[in-house]
Amino acid sequence: MEIIDDVYNRVVDEMSIEDAIKGLLFIKSKQESEIESIKYKIHKYEKKRSAEEAWYQSLSPLKRFFTGHAPSHHKAVEHLVNVKDRYIKIETIKRKIASLDEIISILEADPEKRELYLPSSIIKEMIASQKDEGPPR
C-alpha cells in the first residue's frame, strides 16, 4: 500500500496495511498518554492552588493584611494558562485521535486498499515510529 501526502499528492512511503495500522495505533497510544500527562498537570496545578488558598484563609486577619495575595486578574491569567489552554490542547488531541480512528477503520474495512492519503504530520510520526521500532520489514 502506498502512503501519499494529501497536500503534495506524492508517494512518501510504501508499507503493508498491517504496518500502517500498527503505526497509527502507536501514534494513537502516544497521543492518549499525552492527554493523561496534561490532565495530571492540570490536577497538580488545581491541588496547589487550593492548598495556597486554604493556607491564606487560615491566616489571621492581621497576617492576611501583611501577606501578599495575588490580584484576581493574576489568578485569572494563571488559570487561563494552566487550565483552560491545556483543556483546549486536550480537545485538539482528541480530534486527532478521532481522525486516526477513522483512518484505522477505513483500513480495516478495506484490506485491499492500494493508496492511503494522510496528512504530512501523521506521515512524519509514522516514519519516526518505524525508526524507533527498527526495520519492520
PDB file of C-alpha atoms in Angstrom:
ATOM      1  CA  MET A   1       0.000   0.000   0.000  1.00  0.00           C
ATOM      2  CA  GLU A   2       1.268   3.457  -0.900  1.00  0.00           C
ATOM      3  CA  ILE A   3       1.219   6.248   1.678  1.00  0.00           C
ATOM      4  CA  ILE A   4       0.506   9.526  -0.120  1.00  0.00           C
ATOM      5  CA  ASP A   5       0.916  13.031   1.270  1.00  0.00           C
ATOM      6  CA  ASP A   6      -2.520  14.667   0.990  1.00  0.00           C
ATOM      7  CA  VAL A   7      -1.073  18.143   0.397  1.00  0.00           C
ATOM      8  CA  TYR A   8       1.517  17.430  -2.315  1.00  0.00           C
ATOM      9  CA  ASN A   9      -0.105  14.258  -3.693  1.00  0.00           C
ATOM     10  CA  ARG A  10       3.179  12.391  -3.795  1.00  0.00           C
ATOM     11  CA  VAL A  11       4.053   8.909  -2.630  1.00  0.00           C
ATOM     12  CA  VAL A  12       6.011   9.192   0.606  1.00  0.00           C
ATOM     13  CA  ASP A  13       6.320   5.575   1.696  1.00  0.00           C
ATOM     14  CA  GLU A  14       5.152   2.096   0.894  1.00  0.00           C
ATOM     15  CA  MET A  15       4.169  -0.388   3.580  1.00  0.00           C
ATOM     16  CA  SER A  16       1.765  -3.189   4.311  1.00  0.00           C
ATOM     17  CA  ILE A  17      -1.650  -2.443   5.749  1.00  0.00           C
ATOM     18  CA  GLU A  18      -0.677  -4.231   8.974  1.00  0.00           C
ATOM     19  CA  ASP A  19       2.359  -1.965   9.398  1.00  0.00           C
ATOM     20  CA  ALA A  20       0.266   1.114   8.664  1.00  0.00           C
ATOM     21  CA  ILE A  21      -2.351   0.105  11.253  1.00  0.00           C
ATOM     22  CA  LYS A  22       0.405  -0.701  13.744  1.00  0.00           C
ATOM     23  CA  GLY A  23       1.978   2.741  13.185  1.00  0.00           C
ATOM     24  CA  LEU A  24      -1.369   4.511  13.509  1.00  0.00           C
ATOM     25  CA  LEU A  25      -2.156   2.639  16.732  1.00  0.00           C
ATOM     26  CA  PHE A  26       1.270   3.609  18.092  1.00  0.00           C
ATOM     27  CA  ILE A  27       0.578   7.283  17.318  1.00  0.00           C
ATOM     28  CA  LYS A  28      -2.856   6.973  18.933  1.00  0.00           C
ATOM     29  CA  SER A  29      -1.441   5.491  22.139  1.00  0.00           C
ATOM     30  CA  LYS A  30       1.206   8.204  22.252  1.00  0.00           C
ATOM     31  CA  GLN A  31      -1.497  10.874  21.938  1.00  0.00           C
ATOM     32  CA  GLU A  32      -3.595   9.232  24.667  1.00  0.00           C
ATOM     33  CA  SER A  33      -0.617   9.192  27.023  1.00  0.00           C
ATOM     34  CA  GLU A  34      -0.051  12.884  26.271  1.00  0.00           C
ATOM     35  CA  ILE A  35      -3.667  13.587  27.269  1.00  0.00           C
ATOM     36  CA  GLU A  36      -3.114  11.769  30.568  1.00  0.00           C
ATOM     37  CA  SER A  37       0.037  13.794  31.162  1.00  0.00           C
ATOM     38  CA  ILE A  38      -1.803  17.061  30.544  1.00  0.00           C
ATOM     39  CA  LYS A  39      -4.653  16.021  32.849  1.00  0.00           C
ATOM     40  CA  TYR A  40      -2.110  15.226  35.564  1.00  0.00           C
ATOM     41  CA  LYS A  41      -0.567  18.696  35.178  1.00  0.00           C
ATOM     42  CA  ILE A  42      -3.999  20.315  35.483  1.00  0.00           C
ATOM     43  CA  HIS A  43      -4.785  18.264  38.593  1.00  0.00           C
ATOM     44  CA  LYS A  44      -1.414  19.155  40.115  1.00  0.00           C
ATOM     45  CA  TYR A  45      -1.989  22.878  39.479  1.00  0.00           C
ATOM     46  CA  GLU A  46      -5.505  22.817  40.947  1.00  0.00           C
ATOM     47  CA  LYS A  47      -4.280  20.953  44.025  1.00  0.00           C
ATOM     48  CA  LYS A  48      -1.501  23.502  44.545  1.00  0.00           C
ATOM     49  CA  ARG A  49      -3.917  26.381  44.027  1.00  0.00           C
ATOM     50  CA  SER A  50      -6.432  25.040  46.554  1.00  0.00           C
ATOM     51  CA  ALA A  51      -3.652  24.420  49.100  1.00  0.00           C
ATOM     52  CA  GLU A  52      -2.463  28.009  48.715  1.00  0.00           C
ATOM     53  CA  GLU A  53      -5.997  29.328  49.111  1.00  0.00           C
ATOM     54  CA  ALA A  54      -6.605  27.177  52.201  1.00  0.00           C
ATOM     55  CA  TRP A  55      -3.356  28.444  53.719  1.00  0.00           C
ATOM     56  CA  TYR A  56      -4.310  32.054  53.010  1.00  0.00           C
ATOM     57  CA  GLN A  57      -7.765  31.618  54.522  1.00  0.00           C
ATOM     58  CA  SER A  58      -6.272  30.054  57.652  1.00  0.00           C
ATOM     59  CA  LEU A  59      -4.259  33.201  58.402  1.00  0.00           C
ATOM     60  CA  SER A  60      -5.463  35.714  60.955  1.00  0.00           C
ATOM     61  CA  PRO A  61      -6.829  38.988  59.522  1.00  0.00           C
ATOM     62  CA  LEU A  62      -3.699  40.859  60.574  1.00  0.00           C
ATOM     63  CA  LYS A  63      -1.378  38.380  58.868  1.00  0.00           C
ATOM     64  CA  ARG A  64      -3.591  38.433  55.767  1.00  0.00           C
ATOM     65  CA  PHE A  65      -3.205  42.202  55.657  1.00  0.00           C
ATOM     66  CA  PHE A  66       0.599  41.923  55.504  1.00  0.00           C
ATOM     67  CA  THR A  67       0.730  38.835  53.323  1.00  0.00           C
ATOM     68  CA  GLY A  68       0.814  39.413  49.620  1.00  0.00           C
ATOM     69  CA  HIS A  69      -2.115  37.898  47.802  1.00  0.00           C
ATOM     70  CA  ALA A  70      -2.222  37.906  44.018  1.00  0.00           C
ATOM     71  CA  PRO A  71      -4.907  40.123  42.492  1.00  0.00           C
ATOM     72  CA  SER A  72      -7.840  38.348  40.904  1.00  0.00           C
ATOM     73  CA  HIS A  73      -6.755  39.218  37.360  1.00  0.00           C
ATOM     74  CA  HIS A  74      -3.406  37.483  38.016  1.00  0.00           C
ATOM     75  CA  LYS A  75      -5.301  34.415  39.169  1.00  0.00           C
ATOM     76  CA  ALA A  76      -7.425  34.583  36.037  1.00  0.00           C
ATOM     77  CA  VAL A  77      -4.368  34.671  33.781  1.00  0.00           C
ATOM     78  CA  GLU A  78      -2.791  31.815  35.745  1.00  0.00           C
ATOM     79  CA  HIS A  79      -5.987  29.787  35.358  1.00  0.00           C
ATOM     80  CA  LEU A  80      -6.078  30.550  31.642  1.00  0.00           C
ATOM     81  CA  VAL A  81      -2.510  29.357  31.135  1.00  0.00           C
ATOM     82  CA  ASN A  82      -2.568  26.374  33.470  1.00  0.00           C
ATOM     83  CA  VAL A  83      -6.075  25.050  32.910  1.00  0.00           C
ATOM     84  CA  LYS A  84      -8.044  26.477  30.000  1.00  0.00           C
ATOM     85  CA  ASP A  85      -5.242  26.350  27.412  1.00  0.00           C
ATOM     86  CA  ARG A  86      -4.459  22.796  28.447  1.00  0.00           C
ATOM     87  CA  TYR A  87      -8.093  21.759  28.025  1.00  0.00           C
ATOM     88  CA  ILE A  88      -8.049  23.294  24.549  1.00  0.00           C
ATOM     89  CA  LYS A  89      -4.925  21.246  23.776  1.00  0.00           C
ATOM     90  CA  ILE A  90      -6.688  18.107  25.040  1.00  0.00           C
ATOM     91  CA  GLU A  91      -9.629  18.778  22.696  1.00  0.00           C
ATOM     92  CA  THR A  92      -7.225  19.210  19.772  1.00  0.00           C
ATOM     93  CA  ILE A  93      -5.547  15.911  20.585  1.00  0.00           C
ATOM     94  CA  LYS A  94      -8.946  14.192  20.899  1.00  0.00           C
ATOM     95  CA  ARG A  95      -9.877  15.409  17.409  1.00  0.00           C
ATOM     96  CA  LYS A  96      -6.600  13.996  16.099  1.00  0.00           C
ATOM     97  CA  ILE A  97      -7.323  10.673  17.810  1.00  0.00           C
ATOM     98  CA  ALA A  98     -10.798  10.625  16.232  1.00  0.00           C
ATOM     99  CA  SER A  99      -9.276  11.142  12.780  1.00  0.00           C
ATOM    100  CA  LEU A 100      -6.775   8.343  13.471  1.00  0.00           C
ATOM    101  CA  ASP A 101      -9.683   6.073  14.465  1.00  0.00           C
ATOM    102  CA  GLU A 102     -11.410   6.897  11.178  1.00  0.00           C
ATOM    103  CA  ILE A 103      -8.286   6.072   9.175  1.00  0.00           C
ATOM    104  CA  ILE A 104      -7.811   2.803  11.073  1.00  0.00           C
ATOM    105  CA  SER A 105     -11.433   1.788  10.493  1.00  0.00           C
ATOM    106  CA  ILE A 106     -11.100   2.568   6.774  1.00  0.00           C
ATOM    107  CA  LEU A 107      -8.007   0.354   6.564  1.00  0.00           C
ATOM    108  CA  GLU A 108      -9.659  -2.467   8.497  1.00  0.00           C
ATOM    109  CA  ALA A 109     -12.806  -2.269   6.337  1.00  0.00           C
ATOM    110  CA  ASP A 110     -10.864  -2.385   3.055  1.00  0.00           C
ATOM    111  CA  PRO A 111      -7.776  -4.625   3.412  1.00  0.00           C
ATOM    112  CA  GLU A 112      -7.155  -4.468  -0.347  1.00  0.00           C
ATOM    113  CA  LYS A 113      -6.657  -0.712  -0.340  1.00  0.00           C
ATOM    114  CA  ARG A 114      -3.708   0.333  -2.541  1.00  0.00           C
ATOM    115  CA  GLU A 115      -3.436   4.032  -1.636  1.00  0.00           C
ATOM    116  CA  LEU A 116      -3.825   5.948   1.612  1.00  0.00           C
ATOM    117  CA  TYR A 117      -3.861   9.741   1.735  1.00  0.00           C
ATOM    118  CA  LEU A 118      -2.559  11.086   5.048  1.00  0.00           C
ATOM    119  CA  PRO A 119      -1.609  14.492   6.434  1.00  0.00           C
ATOM    120  CA  SER A 120       2.132  15.106   6.494  1.00  0.00           C
ATOM    121  CA  SER A 121       2.180  15.334  10.306  1.00  0.00           C
ATOM    122  CA  ILE A 122       0.830  11.791  10.639  1.00  0.00           C
ATOM    123  CA  ILE A 123       3.233  10.527   7.969  1.00  0.00           C
ATOM    124  CA  LYS A 124       6.194  12.021   9.851  1.00  0.00           C
ATOM    125  CA  GLU A 125       5.056  10.384  13.088  1.00  0.00           C
ATOM    126  CA  MET A 126       4.587   7.017  11.368  1.00  0.00           C
ATOM    127  CA  ILE A 127       8.066   7.160   9.848  1.00  0.00           C
ATOM    128  CA  ALA A 128       9.549   8.193  13.211  1.00  0.00           C
ATOM    129  CA  SER A 129       7.770   5.313  14.957  1.00  0.00           C
ATOM    130  CA  GLN A 130       9.148   2.877  12.387  1.00  0.00           C
ATOM    131  CA  LYS A 131      12.673   4.154  13.021  1.00  0.00           C
ATOM    132  CA  ASP A 132      12.172   3.757  16.791  1.00  0.00           C
ATOM    133  CA  GLU A 133      10.999   0.164  16.428  1.00  0.00           C
ATOM    134  CA  GLY A 134      13.648  -0.783  13.921  1.00  0.00           C
ATOM    135  CA  PRO A 135      13.048  -2.154  10.463  1.00  0.00           C
ATOM    136  CA  PRO A 136       9.582  -3.784  10.399  1.00  0.00           C
ATOM    137  CA  ARG A 137      10.185  -5.468   7.046  1.00  0.00           C
TER     138      ARG A 137
END
